[in-house]
CSV table of C-alpha atoms in Angstrom, one decimal:
chain,number,residue,atom,x,y,z
M,356,MET,CA,18.6,4.3,-48.3
M,357,PRO,CA,18.2,5.5,-44.7
M,358,ASN,CA,15.8,8.4,-44.2
M,359,LEU,CA,18.5,11.0,-43.4
M,360,ARG,CA,16.0,13.6,-42.3
M,361,LEU,CA,14.6,11.5,-39.5
M,362,ILE,CA,18.0,10.2,-38.5
M,363,ALA,CA,19.4,13.8,-38.3
M,364,ALA,CA,16.3,14.9,-36.2
M,365,ALA,CA,16.9,12.0,-33.8
M,366,CYS,CA,20.6,12.9,-33.4
M,367,VAL,CA,19.5,16.5,-32.4
M,368,MET,CA,17.2,15.2,-29.8
M,369,VAL,CA,19.6,12.9,-28.0
M,370,PRO,CA,21.8,15.5,-26.3
M,371,SER,CA,18.8,16.7,-24.3
M,372,LEU,CA,19.0,13.4,-22.4
M,373,MET,CA,21.4,15.0,-19.9
M,374,ALA,CA,18.5,16.9,-18.2
M,375,PRO,CA,17.0,15.2,-15.1
M,376,LEU,CA,13.8,13.3,-15.9
M,377,GLN,CA,11.8,15.0,-13.2
M,378,ALA,CA,12.6,18.4,-14.6
M,379,ILE,CA,11.0,17.8,-18.0
M,380,SER,CA,7.4,18.3,-17.1
M,381,GLN,CA,5.1,18.6,-14.1
M,382,ASP,CA,2.6,16.4,-15.9
M,383,LYS,CA,2.9,12.6,-16.0
M,384,ILE,CA,4.3,11.3,-19.2
M,385,GLU,CA,2.9,8.1,-20.7
M,386,LEU,CA,5.1,5.8,-22.6
M,387,THR,CA,4.0,2.7,-24.4
M,388,PHE,CA,6.1,-0.5,-24.5
M,389,MET,CA,5.2,-3.3,-26.9
M,390,SER,CA,6.7,-6.8,-26.9
M,391,TRP,CA,5.7,-10.2,-28.1
M,392,GLU,CA,5.0,-12.7,-25.4
M,393,ALA,CA,8.0,-15.1,-25.4
M,394,SER,CA,6.9,-16.8,-22.2
M,395,PRO,CA,4.6,-16.0,-19.2
M,396,LEU,CA,7.8,-15.6,-17.0
M,397,GLU,CA,9.2,-13.0,-19.4
M,398,SER,CA,5.9,-11.0,-19.4
M,399,ALA,CA,5.7,-11.2,-15.6
M,400,SER,CA,9.2,-10.0,-15.3
M,401,ILE,CA,8.5,-7.1,-17.6
M,402,ARG,CA,5.4,-6.1,-15.7
M,403,ALA,CA,7.3,-6.3,-12.4
M,404,GLY,CA,10.2,-4.4,-13.9
M,405,LEU,CA,7.9,-1.6,-15.2
M,406,LYS,CA,6.5,-1.1,-11.7
M,407,ASP,CA,10.1,-0.6,-10.5
M,408,PHE,CA,10.8,1.8,-13.3
M,409,GLU,CA,7.7,3.8,-12.5
M,410,GLN,CA,8.7,4.0,-8.9
M,411,ALA,CA,12.1,5.3,-9.8
M,412,ASN,CA,10.7,7.7,-12.4
M,413,PRO,CA,7.4,9.0,-10.8
M,414,ASP,CA,6.7,11.4,-13.6
M,415,VAL,CA,6.4,8.5,-16.1
M,416,ARG,CA,3.7,5.9,-16.6
M,417,VAL,CA,4.3,2.9,-18.9
M,418,LYS,CA,1.5,1.2,-20.8
M,419,TYR,CA,2.5,-2.4,-21.6
M,420,VAL,CA,1.0,-4.1,-24.6
M,421,THR,CA,1.9,-7.4,-26.2
M,422,SER,CA,1.3,-8.9,-29.6
M,423,PRO,CA,1.8,-12.4,-31.1
M,424,PHE,CA,5.3,-12.7,-32.6
M,425,ALA,CA,4.0,-13.6,-36.0
M,426,GLN,CA,2.1,-10.2,-36.2
M,427,HIS,CA,4.5,-8.1,-34.1
M,428,HIS,CA,6.6,-6.4,-36.8
M,429,SER,CA,3.8,-5.9,-39.4
M,430,LYS,CA,1.7,-4.4,-36.6
M,431,LEU,CA,4.6,-2.0,-35.7
M,432,ARG,CA,4.8,-0.9,-39.4
M,433,THR,CA,1.1,-0.2,-39.5
M,434,MET,CA,1.2,1.8,-36.3
M,435,MET,CA,4.2,3.7,-37.4
M,436,ALA,CA,2.5,4.7,-40.6
M,437,ALA,CA,-0.5,5.8,-38.6
M,438,GLY,CA,1.7,7.8,-36.1
M,439,THR,CA,0.5,5.6,-33.2
M,440,ALA,CA,3.5,3.3,-32.7
M,441,PRO,CA,4.7,2.4,-29.2
M,442,ASP,CA,7.6,4.5,-27.9
M,443,VAL,CA,9.8,1.4,-27.0
M,444,PHE,CA,9.4,-2.0,-28.5
M,445,TYR,CA,11.0,-5.4,-29.0
M,446,LEU,CA,12.7,-5.7,-32.4
M,447,ASN,CA,13.8,-8.9,-33.9
M,448,PRO,CA,17.3,-8.2,-35.3
M,449,ASP,CA,16.1,-9.8,-38.6
M,450,TYR,CA,14.2,-6.6,-39.2
M,451,GLN,CA,16.7,-4.0,-37.9
M,452,ARG,CA,18.1,-3.1,-41.2
M,453,ASP,CA,14.7,-2.6,-42.9
M,454,PHE,CA,13.5,-0.4,-40.0
M,455,VAL,CA,16.7,1.7,-40.1
M,456,ALA,CA,16.4,2.1,-43.9
M,457,ASN,CA,12.9,3.4,-43.4
M,458,GLY,CA,13.9,5.9,-40.8
M,459,GLN,CA,11.7,4.2,-38.1
M,460,LEU,CA,14.3,3.8,-35.3
M,461,LEU,CA,15.7,6.5,-33.1
M,462,ASP,CA,19.5,6.8,-33.4
M,463,LEU,CA,21.0,5.9,-30.0
M,464,THR,CA,24.6,6.4,-31.1
M,465,ASP,CA,25.3,9.5,-29.0
M,466,ALA,CA,23.4,8.3,-25.9
M,467,PHE,CA,24.8,4.8,-25.9
M,468,PRO,CA,28.2,5.4,-24.1
M,469,LYS,CA,26.4,7.2,-21.2
M,470,TYR,CA,24.3,4.1,-20.3
M,471,TRP,CA,26.1,1.0,-21.7
M,472,ASP,CA,29.7,-0.3,-22.0
M,473,LEU,CA,29.9,-1.6,-25.5
M,474,LYS,CA,33.1,-3.6,-24.7
M,475,ASP,CA,31.3,-5.7,-22.1
M,476,PHE,CA,28.8,-7.0,-24.7
M,477,THR,CA,29.8,-10.3,-26.3
M,478,PRO,CA,31.5,-10.0,-29.8
M,479,GLY,CA,28.4,-11.2,-31.6
M,480,SER,CA,26.2,-8.8,-29.7
M,481,GLN,CA,28.5,-5.9,-30.5
M,482,LYS,CA,28.3,-6.9,-34.1
M,483,LYS,CA,24.5,-6.9,-33.9
M,484,ILE,CA,24.3,-3.5,-32.2
M,485,GLN,CA,26.6,-1.6,-34.5
M,486,LEU,CA,25.3,-0.9,-38.0
M,487,GLU,CA,27.3,0.9,-40.7
M,488,VAL,CA,25.2,3.7,-42.2
M,489,ASP,CA,26.7,6.2,-44.7
M,490,GLY,CA,30.2,5.0,-43.8
M,491,LYS,CA,29.8,5.4,-40.0
M,492,LYS,CA,28.8,3.0,-37.2
M,493,HIS,CA,25.5,3.8,-35.7
M,494,ILE,CA,23.4,2.2,-32.9
M,495,TYR,CA,19.7,1.9,-33.2
M,496,GLY,CA,18.8,-0.8,-30.6
M,497,VAL,CA,20.2,-2.5,-27.5
M,498,ASP,CA,20.6,-6.3,-27.5
M,499,VAL,CA,18.9,-7.8,-24.5
M,500,CYS,CA,20.5,-11.3,-24.2
M,501,ASN,CA,21.8,-14.3,-26.1
M,502,VAL,CA,20.0,-17.4,-27.2
M,503,GLY,CA,21.8,-20.2,-29.1
M,504,PRO,CA,20.9,-23.8,-30.0
M,505,VAL,CA,21.7,-26.6,-27.4
M,506,LEU,CA,21.2,-30.4,-27.6
M,507,PHE,CA,18.8,-31.1,-24.7
M,508,TYR,CA,18.3,-34.8,-23.8
M,509,ASN,CA,16.6,-37.1,-21.4
M,510,LYS,CA,19.2,-38.8,-19.2
M,511,LYS,CA,17.0,-41.7,-18.3
M,512,LEU,CA,16.6,-42.7,-22.0
M,513,PHE,CA,20.3,-42.5,-22.6
M,514,ASP,CA,21.0,-44.7,-19.5
M,515,GLU,CA,18.5,-47.3,-20.7
M,516,ALA,CA,20.1,-47.4,-24.1
M,517,GLY,CA,23.7,-47.5,-22.7
M,518,VAL,CA,24.6,-44.4,-24.7
M,519,PRO,CA,27.1,-41.8,-23.3
M,520,TYR,CA,25.7,-38.3,-22.6
M,521,PRO,CA,26.5,-35.7,-25.3
M,522,PRO,CA,29.7,-33.8,-24.4
M,523,THR,CA,29.8,-30.3,-23.0
M,524,LYS,CA,33.4,-29.5,-23.9
M,525,LEU,CA,34.4,-28.5,-27.4
M,526,ALA,CA,37.4,-30.8,-27.4
M,527,ASP,CA,35.0,-33.8,-27.0
M,528,GLN,CA,32.3,-32.6,-29.4
M,529,TRP,CA,30.7,-35.4,-31.4
M,530,SER,CA,31.1,-35.7,-35.2
M,531,TRP,CA,28.0,-36.0,-37.2
M,532,ASP,CA,28.6,-39.8,-37.8
M,533,GLN,CA,29.0,-40.4,-34.0
M,534,PHE,CA,25.8,-38.5,-33.4
M,535,VAL,CA,23.9,-40.5,-35.9
M,536,GLY,CA,25.2,-43.8,-34.5
M,537,TYR,CA,24.1,-42.9,-31.0
M,538,MET,CA,20.6,-41.6,-32.2
M,539,ARG,CA,20.2,-45.0,-34.0
M,540,LYS,CA,20.7,-46.8,-30.6
M,541,LEU,CA,18.2,-44.4,-28.9
M,542,THR,CA,15.5,-45.1,-31.5
M,543,LYS,CA,13.0,-47.8,-30.4
M,544,VAL,CA,10.8,-49.6,-33.0
M,545,GLN,CA,8.2,-52.2,-32.1
M,546,ASN,CA,6.1,-54.1,-34.6
M,547,GLY,CA,6.9,-51.6,-37.2
M,548,LYS,CA,5.9,-48.6,-35.1
M,549,THR,CA,8.4,-46.2,-33.7
M,550,LEU,CA,7.9,-45.7,-30.0
M,551,GLN,CA,10.9,-43.4,-29.4
M,552,TYR,CA,12.9,-41.4,-31.8
M,553,GLY,CA,16.6,-40.5,-31.3
M,554,THR,CA,16.3,-36.8,-32.0
M,555,ALA,CA,14.2,-33.9,-33.4
M,556,ASN,CA,14.2,-30.4,-34.7
M,557,PHE,CA,17.1,-30.4,-37.1
M,558,GLU,CA,14.4,-29.5,-39.7
M,559,GLU,CA,13.3,-26.6,-37.6
M,560,GLY,CA,10.8,-24.5,-39.5
M,561,MET,CA,10.4,-21.6,-37.0
M,562,ASN,CA,13.4,-19.5,-37.9
M,563,LEU,CA,16.0,-21.9,-39.3
M,564,TYR,CA,18.1,-21.3,-36.2
M,565,THR,CA,19.4,-24.8,-36.0
M,566,THR,CA,19.7,-25.3,-39.7
M,567,GLN,CA,22.0,-22.3,-40.1
M,568,GLU,CA,24.3,-23.6,-37.3
M,569,MET,CA,24.6,-27.0,-39.0
M,570,LEU,CA,25.2,-25.4,-42.4
M,571,ALA,CA,27.9,-23.2,-41.0
M,572,SER,CA,29.5,-26.2,-39.2
M,573,ASN,CA,29.7,-27.9,-42.6
M,574,GLY,CA,31.5,-24.9,-44.2
M,575,ALA,CA,28.5,-23.5,-46.0
M,576,THR,CA,27.8,-19.8,-46.5
M,577,TRP,CA,24.7,-18.3,-48.0
M,578,PHE,CA,25.6,-14.6,-48.5
M,579,ASN,CA,28.6,-12.5,-49.6
M,580,ALA,CA,30.7,-10.6,-47.1
M,581,ASP,CA,28.5,-7.6,-46.7
M,582,PHE,CA,25.3,-9.6,-46.9
M,583,SER,CA,24.0,-7.7,-49.9
M,584,LYS,CA,23.8,-10.8,-52.1
M,585,ALA,CA,23.0,-14.5,-51.8
M,586,GLU,CA,26.0,-16.7,-52.7
M,587,GLY,CA,26.6,-20.4,-52.0
M,588,MET,CA,23.1,-21.5,-51.4
M,589,ASP,CA,23.6,-24.1,-54.1
M,590,SER,CA,27.1,-25.2,-52.9
M,591,PRO,CA,28.1,-28.8,-52.3
M,592,GLN,CA,28.4,-28.0,-48.6
M,593,THR,CA,24.8,-26.8,-48.5
M,594,LYS,CA,23.6,-29.9,-50.4
M,595,ASN,CA,25.5,-32.2,-48.1
M,596,THR,CA,24.1,-30.6,-45.0
M,597,LEU,CA,20.5,-30.7,-46.1
M,598,GLU,CA,20.8,-34.3,-47.3
M,599,LYS,CA,22.2,-35.3,-43.8
M,600,ILE,CA,19.4,-33.4,-42.0
M,601,LYS,CA,16.7,-35.0,-44.1
M,602,ALA,CA,18.2,-38.4,-43.7
M,603,LEU,CA,17.6,-38.3,-39.9
M,604,ARG,CA,13.8,-38.4,-40.6
M,605,THR,CA,13.8,-40.6,-43.7
M,606,ASP,CA,16.0,-43.2,-41.9
M,607,GLY,CA,13.5,-43.2,-39.0
M,608,LEU,CA,15.7,-41.5,-36.4
M,609,ALA,CA,13.7,-38.3,-36.2
M,610,PRO,CA,9.9,-37.8,-36.4
M,611,ASN,CA,7.8,-35.6,-38.7
M,612,PRO,CA,6.1,-33.6,-35.9
M,613,ALA,CA,3.0,-33.2,-38.0
M,614,SER,CA,2.4,-36.9,-38.2
M,615,ILE,CA,2.7,-37.8,-34.5
M,616,GLY,CA,-0.1,-35.6,-33.2
M,617,LEU,CA,2.0,-32.9,-31.4
M,618,ASP,CA,1.6,-29.2,-32.0
M,619,THR,CA,5.2,-27.9,-32.3
M,620,THR,CA,4.2,-24.6,-34.1
M,621,ASN,CA,5.5,-22.4,-31.3
M,622,SER,CA,7.9,-24.7,-29.5
M,623,PRO,CA,9.1,-28.2,-30.0
M,624,THR,CA,9.6,-28.9,-26.3
M,625,GLN,CA,6.6,-31.3,-26.2
M,626,LEU,CA,8.6,-33.8,-28.2
M,627,LEU,CA,11.1,-34.2,-25.4
M,628,LEU,CA,8.6,-33.8,-22.5
M,629,THR,CA,6.4,-36.6,-23.8
M,630,GLY,CA,9.3,-39.0,-24.2
M,631,ARG,CA,8.8,-39.2,-28.0
M,632,VAL,CA,12.4,-38.2,-28.6
M,633,ALA,CA,15.6,-38.7,-26.6
M,634,THR,CA,17.3,-35.5,-27.7
M,635,LEU,CA,16.0,-32.1,-28.9
M,636,PHE,CA,18.1,-29.5,-30.8
M,637,MET,CA,16.6,-26.1,-30.0
M,638,GLY,CA,17.4,-22.6,-28.7
M,639,SER,CA,18.7,-22.3,-25.1
M,640,TYR,CA,15.5,-20.5,-24.2
M,641,GLY,CA,13.8,-23.9,-24.0
M,642,LEU,CA,15.7,-24.5,-20.7
M,643,GLN,CA,13.1,-22.5,-18.7
M,644,GLU,CA,10.3,-24.9,-19.6
M,645,LEU,CA,12.3,-28.1,-19.6
M,646,ALA,CA,14.0,-27.5,-16.3
M,647,ALA,CA,10.6,-27.1,-14.6
M,648,SER,CA,9.5,-30.5,-16.0
M,649,HIS,CA,9.8,-34.0,-14.4
M,650,ILE,CA,12.3,-35.4,-16.9
M,651,GLU,CA,15.9,-36.1,-16.0
M,652,LEU,CA,17.2,-33.2,-18.1
M,653,GLY,CA,20.7,-33.0,-19.6
M,654,ALA,CA,22.2,-30.6,-22.1
M,655,GLY,CA,25.2,-30.9,-24.4
M,656,LEU,CA,26.9,-29.5,-27.5
M,657,PRO,CA,25.3,-30.1,-30.9
M,658,PRO,CA,27.3,-32.3,-33.3
M,659,LYS,CA,29.5,-30.8,-35.9
M,660,MET,CA,29.5,-31.9,-39.5
M,661,SER,CA,33.0,-31.0,-40.6
M,662,GLY,CA,35.4,-28.1,-40.4
M,663,THR,CA,35.2,-25.4,-37.8
M,664,PHE,CA,32.2,-25.3,-35.5
M,665,THR,CA,30.9,-21.7,-35.2
M,666,PRO,CA,28.0,-21.4,-32.8
M,667,MET,CA,25.2,-18.9,-33.7
M,668,SER,CA,23.1,-17.0,-31.3
M,669,SER,CA,20.7,-14.1,-31.4
M,670,CYS,CA,17.9,-12.5,-29.4
M,671,ASN,CA,15.6,-9.5,-29.6
M,672,MET,CA,16.7,-5.9,-29.2
M,673,ASP,CA,15.0,-3.0,-27.4
M,674,ALA,CA,14.5,-0.1,-29.8
M,675,VAL,CA,12.9,3.4,-29.7
M,676,TRP,CA,10.5,4.7,-32.4
M,677,SER,CA,11.9,7.7,-34.2
M,678,GLY,CA,8.5,9.4,-33.9
M,679,THR,CA,8.3,9.2,-30.1
M,680,LYS,CA,7.5,12.5,-28.4
M,681,HIS,CA,9.5,11.5,-25.4
M,682,PRO,CA,13.0,10.3,-26.5
M,683,GLU,CA,14.7,11.0,-23.2
M,684,GLU,CA,12.2,8.9,-21.2
M,685,ALA,CA,12.1,6.2,-23.8
M,686,ILE,CA,15.8,5.7,-23.7
M,687,LYS,CA,15.7,5.6,-19.9
M,688,LEU,CA,13.2,2.8,-20.2
M,689,VAL,CA,15.5,0.9,-22.5
M,690,THR,CA,18.3,1.3,-20.0
M,691,PHE,CA,16.1,-0.3,-17.4
M,692,LEU,CA,14.9,-3.2,-19.7
M,693,THR,CA,18.5,-4.0,-20.5
M,694,SER,CA,19.9,-3.7,-17.0
M,695,MET,CA,21.2,-6.5,-14.9
M,696,LYS,CA,18.5,-5.8,-12.3
M,697,PHE,CA,15.9,-6.7,-14.9
M,698,ALA,CA,17.8,-9.5,-16.6
M,699,ILE,CA,19.1,-11.6,-13.7
M,700,PRO,CA,15.7,-13.2,-12.8
M,701,LEU,CA,15.4,-14.3,-16.5
M,702,TYR,CA,19.0,-15.6,-16.4
M,703,LYS,CA,18.2,-17.5,-13.2
M,704,ALA,CA,15.1,-19.1,-14.8
M,705,GLY,CA,17.1,-20.3,-17.8
M,706,LEU,CA,15.1,-18.2,-20.3
M,707,TRP,CA,17.9,-15.8,-21.2
M,708,MET,CA,21.7,-16.2,-21.4
M,709,PRO,CA,23.8,-13.2,-20.6
M,710,ASN,CA,25.2,-11.1,-23.5
M,711,ARG,CA,27.7,-9.3,-21.2
M,712,LEU,CA,31.1,-10.9,-20.8
M,713,SER,CA,31.4,-9.8,-17.2
M,714,MET,CA,28.4,-12.0,-16.2
M,715,TYR,CA,30.5,-15.1,-17.0
M,716,GLN,CA,33.2,-14.1,-14.5
M,717,PRO,CA,33.2,-16.4,-11.4
M,718,ASP,CA,32.0,-13.7,-9.0
M,719,ASN,CA,29.1,-12.7,-11.2
M,720,LEU,CA,28.1,-16.3,-12.0
M,721,LYS,CA,27.0,-16.6,-8.4
M,722,SER,CA,24.3,-14.0,-9.1
M,723,TRP,CA,22.4,-16.1,-11.7
M,724,TYR,CA,23.9,-19.5,-12.4
M,725,ASP,CA,21.5,-21.8,-10.5
M,726,PRO,CA,22.5,-25.6,-10.5
M,727,ALA,CA,18.9,-26.4,-9.7
M,728,VAL,CA,18.0,-25.0,-13.1
M,729,TYR,CA,21.1,-25.5,-15.3
M,730,PRO,CA,22.0,-29.1,-16.1
M,731,LYS,CA,25.5,-30.3,-15.1
M,732,GLY,CA,28.2,-29.0,-17.4
M,733,TRP,CA,26.1,-26.2,-18.9
M,734,ILE,CA,28.6,-23.5,-18.1
M,735,ASP,CA,31.3,-25.6,-19.9
M,736,MET,CA,29.4,-24.7,-23.0
M,737,GLN,CA,29.6,-20.9,-22.4
M,738,SER,CA,31.3,-20.4,-25.8
M,739,LEU,CA,27.9,-21.1,-27.4
M,740,TRP,CA,27.0,-17.6,-26.2
M,741,THR,CA,30.3,-15.8,-25.5
M,742,HIS,CA,31.9,-16.6,-28.9
M,743,SER,CA,28.9,-17.0,-31.1
M,744,ASP,CA,28.4,-15.4,-34.5
M,745,LEU,CA,25.2,-13.8,-35.7
M,746,ARG,CA,22.6,-15.6,-37.6
M,747,TRP,CA,22.8,-14.8,-41.3
M,748,PHE,CA,19.2,-13.5,-41.3
M,749,ASP,CA,20.2,-10.9,-38.7
M,750,GLN,CA,22.4,-9.2,-41.3
M,751,ILE,CA,20.3,-8.9,-44.4
M,752,ARG,CA,17.4,-6.7,-45.6
M,753,HIS,CA,14.0,-7.7,-46.9
M,754,THR,CA,14.1,-10.5,-44.3
M,755,ASP,CA,10.4,-11.4,-44.6
M,756,GLU,CA,10.5,-12.1,-48.3
M,757,VAL,CA,13.9,-13.9,-48.1
M,758,TYR,CA,12.8,-16.1,-45.2
M,759,ASN,CA,9.5,-17.0,-46.9
M,760,ILE,CA,11.4,-18.0,-50.1
M,761,ILE,CA,13.9,-20.1,-48.2
M,762,SER,CA,11.4,-21.7,-45.9
M,763,ASP,CA,9.1,-22.7,-48.9
M,764,SER,CA,12.1,-24.0,-50.9
M,765,LEU,CA,13.4,-26.1,-48.0
M,766,GLN,CA,10.0,-27.5,-47.2
M,767,SER,CA,9.6,-28.6,-50.8
M,768,TYR,CA,12.9,-30.6,-50.5
M,769,LEU,CA,12.4,-31.9,-47.0
M,770,TYR,CA,8.8,-33.0,-47.3
M,771,SER,CA,8.3,-33.7,-51.0
M,772,ASP,CA,10.2,-35.2,-53.9
M,773,ALA,CA,11.8,-31.9,-55.1
M,774,LYS,CA,15.4,-32.2,-56.0
M,775,LEU,CA,18.1,-30.0,-54.4
M,776,ASP,CA,19.8,-29.5,-57.8
M,777,ASP,CA,16.5,-27.8,-58.9
M,778,VAL,CA,15.5,-26.2,-55.6
M,779,LEU,CA,18.7,-24.5,-54.5
M,780,PRO,CA,19.7,-22.6,-57.7
M,781,ALA,CA,16.0,-21.4,-58.0
M,782,MET,CA,16.0,-20.4,-54.3
M,783,GLN,CA,19.2,-18.4,-54.6
M,784,SER,CA,17.9,-16.6,-57.7
M,785,ARG,CA,14.6,-15.7,-56.0
M,786,VAL,CA,16.4,-14.5,-52.8
M,787,ASN,CA,18.6,-12.2,-54.9
M,788,GLU,CA,15.6,-10.7,-56.6
M,789,ALA,CA,14.0,-10.0,-53.2
M,790,MET,CA,17.2,-8.5,-51.9
M,791,GLN,CA,17.6,-6.1,-54.8
M,792,GLN,CA,14.3,-4.3,-53.8
M,793,GLN,CA,14.7,-0.7,-52.7
């Protein structure tokens, strides 16, 4: 249950935000902002942005610290317990509900309308921002952008194989069988050795981003309506999806990254950049690195398995620690970090996609949509970000435990001889045990 005492205290503090920042104190206030380092460009943009913020708010100094993503949230919890947490920080939405339940986030509900227009956020982003607590909608963090899976490809390899480029319009989206047929043509084997694979990353282990989208496109669901219980993990749709994904590798169309000498722990882009694969299914954030490379880059829609294709997207949020001594200044920093002034350079570079509907209007496209960065037809795929749903993991609690159970279970099927009829019921049972924790 949420810590109502802390939430109530936070609500009391928010109305004081109406006072001018300079009037709060004659002494300089120091805020700490902590993020994980998604890319050097993002960190450079943050540092430049913080200088702009300090110039506009001369009574405030911001100390910027980073941490590896894998350690970020555990480090936050430790610092919060010790009373030394940063005032403002990146928060993966996977963890939002756990942090709220522990009373660790400042309630931004009353302050939000002053600084942001909720209706301008994409529907998926609105859904992420608003949490129902004790029967009312509350806001504890501000979504910074959208990231959703895209099928990146090397045009040269498609031309050599005589394969049409992946479509960018939903009406032309490939079926799974079409996709597999084309990937077979793009796979090159010589003397028993595979020189070039058709595709990669459908077995993504980083955060199951791509796996969730394929499961959803095959009609599978893994949780009940309010995401309080796991249901459907052992359904025929789940089994069918996972069998098709595994078959890409066992049929020789996709590599096992661990066996071809490439480190894809943090990013799978090397698979495409080195020419080992013709297509790569990964988050749109990969565009920044791929667009700066020498390959003839293209991007298209992922295939759909059956039924209705529902894209999934997500991205981190900016949140304020409930224990901050400077809530007013901390929220002002969040307004800057989620402003278009801060975001447009990251849109232009291809690292972020806008989560504001207005930025997809023709007049605003001119401010960030750079044809030198974005492959031809990219904007035709805008529904991947404007009409996407949330990842399932963004809507549950005890995410660490649930993710670890699912990841271990899927690895045992994908990379060993474990049977889905054994793996999936056991996985669902273990996930429900984890989700019932208080």
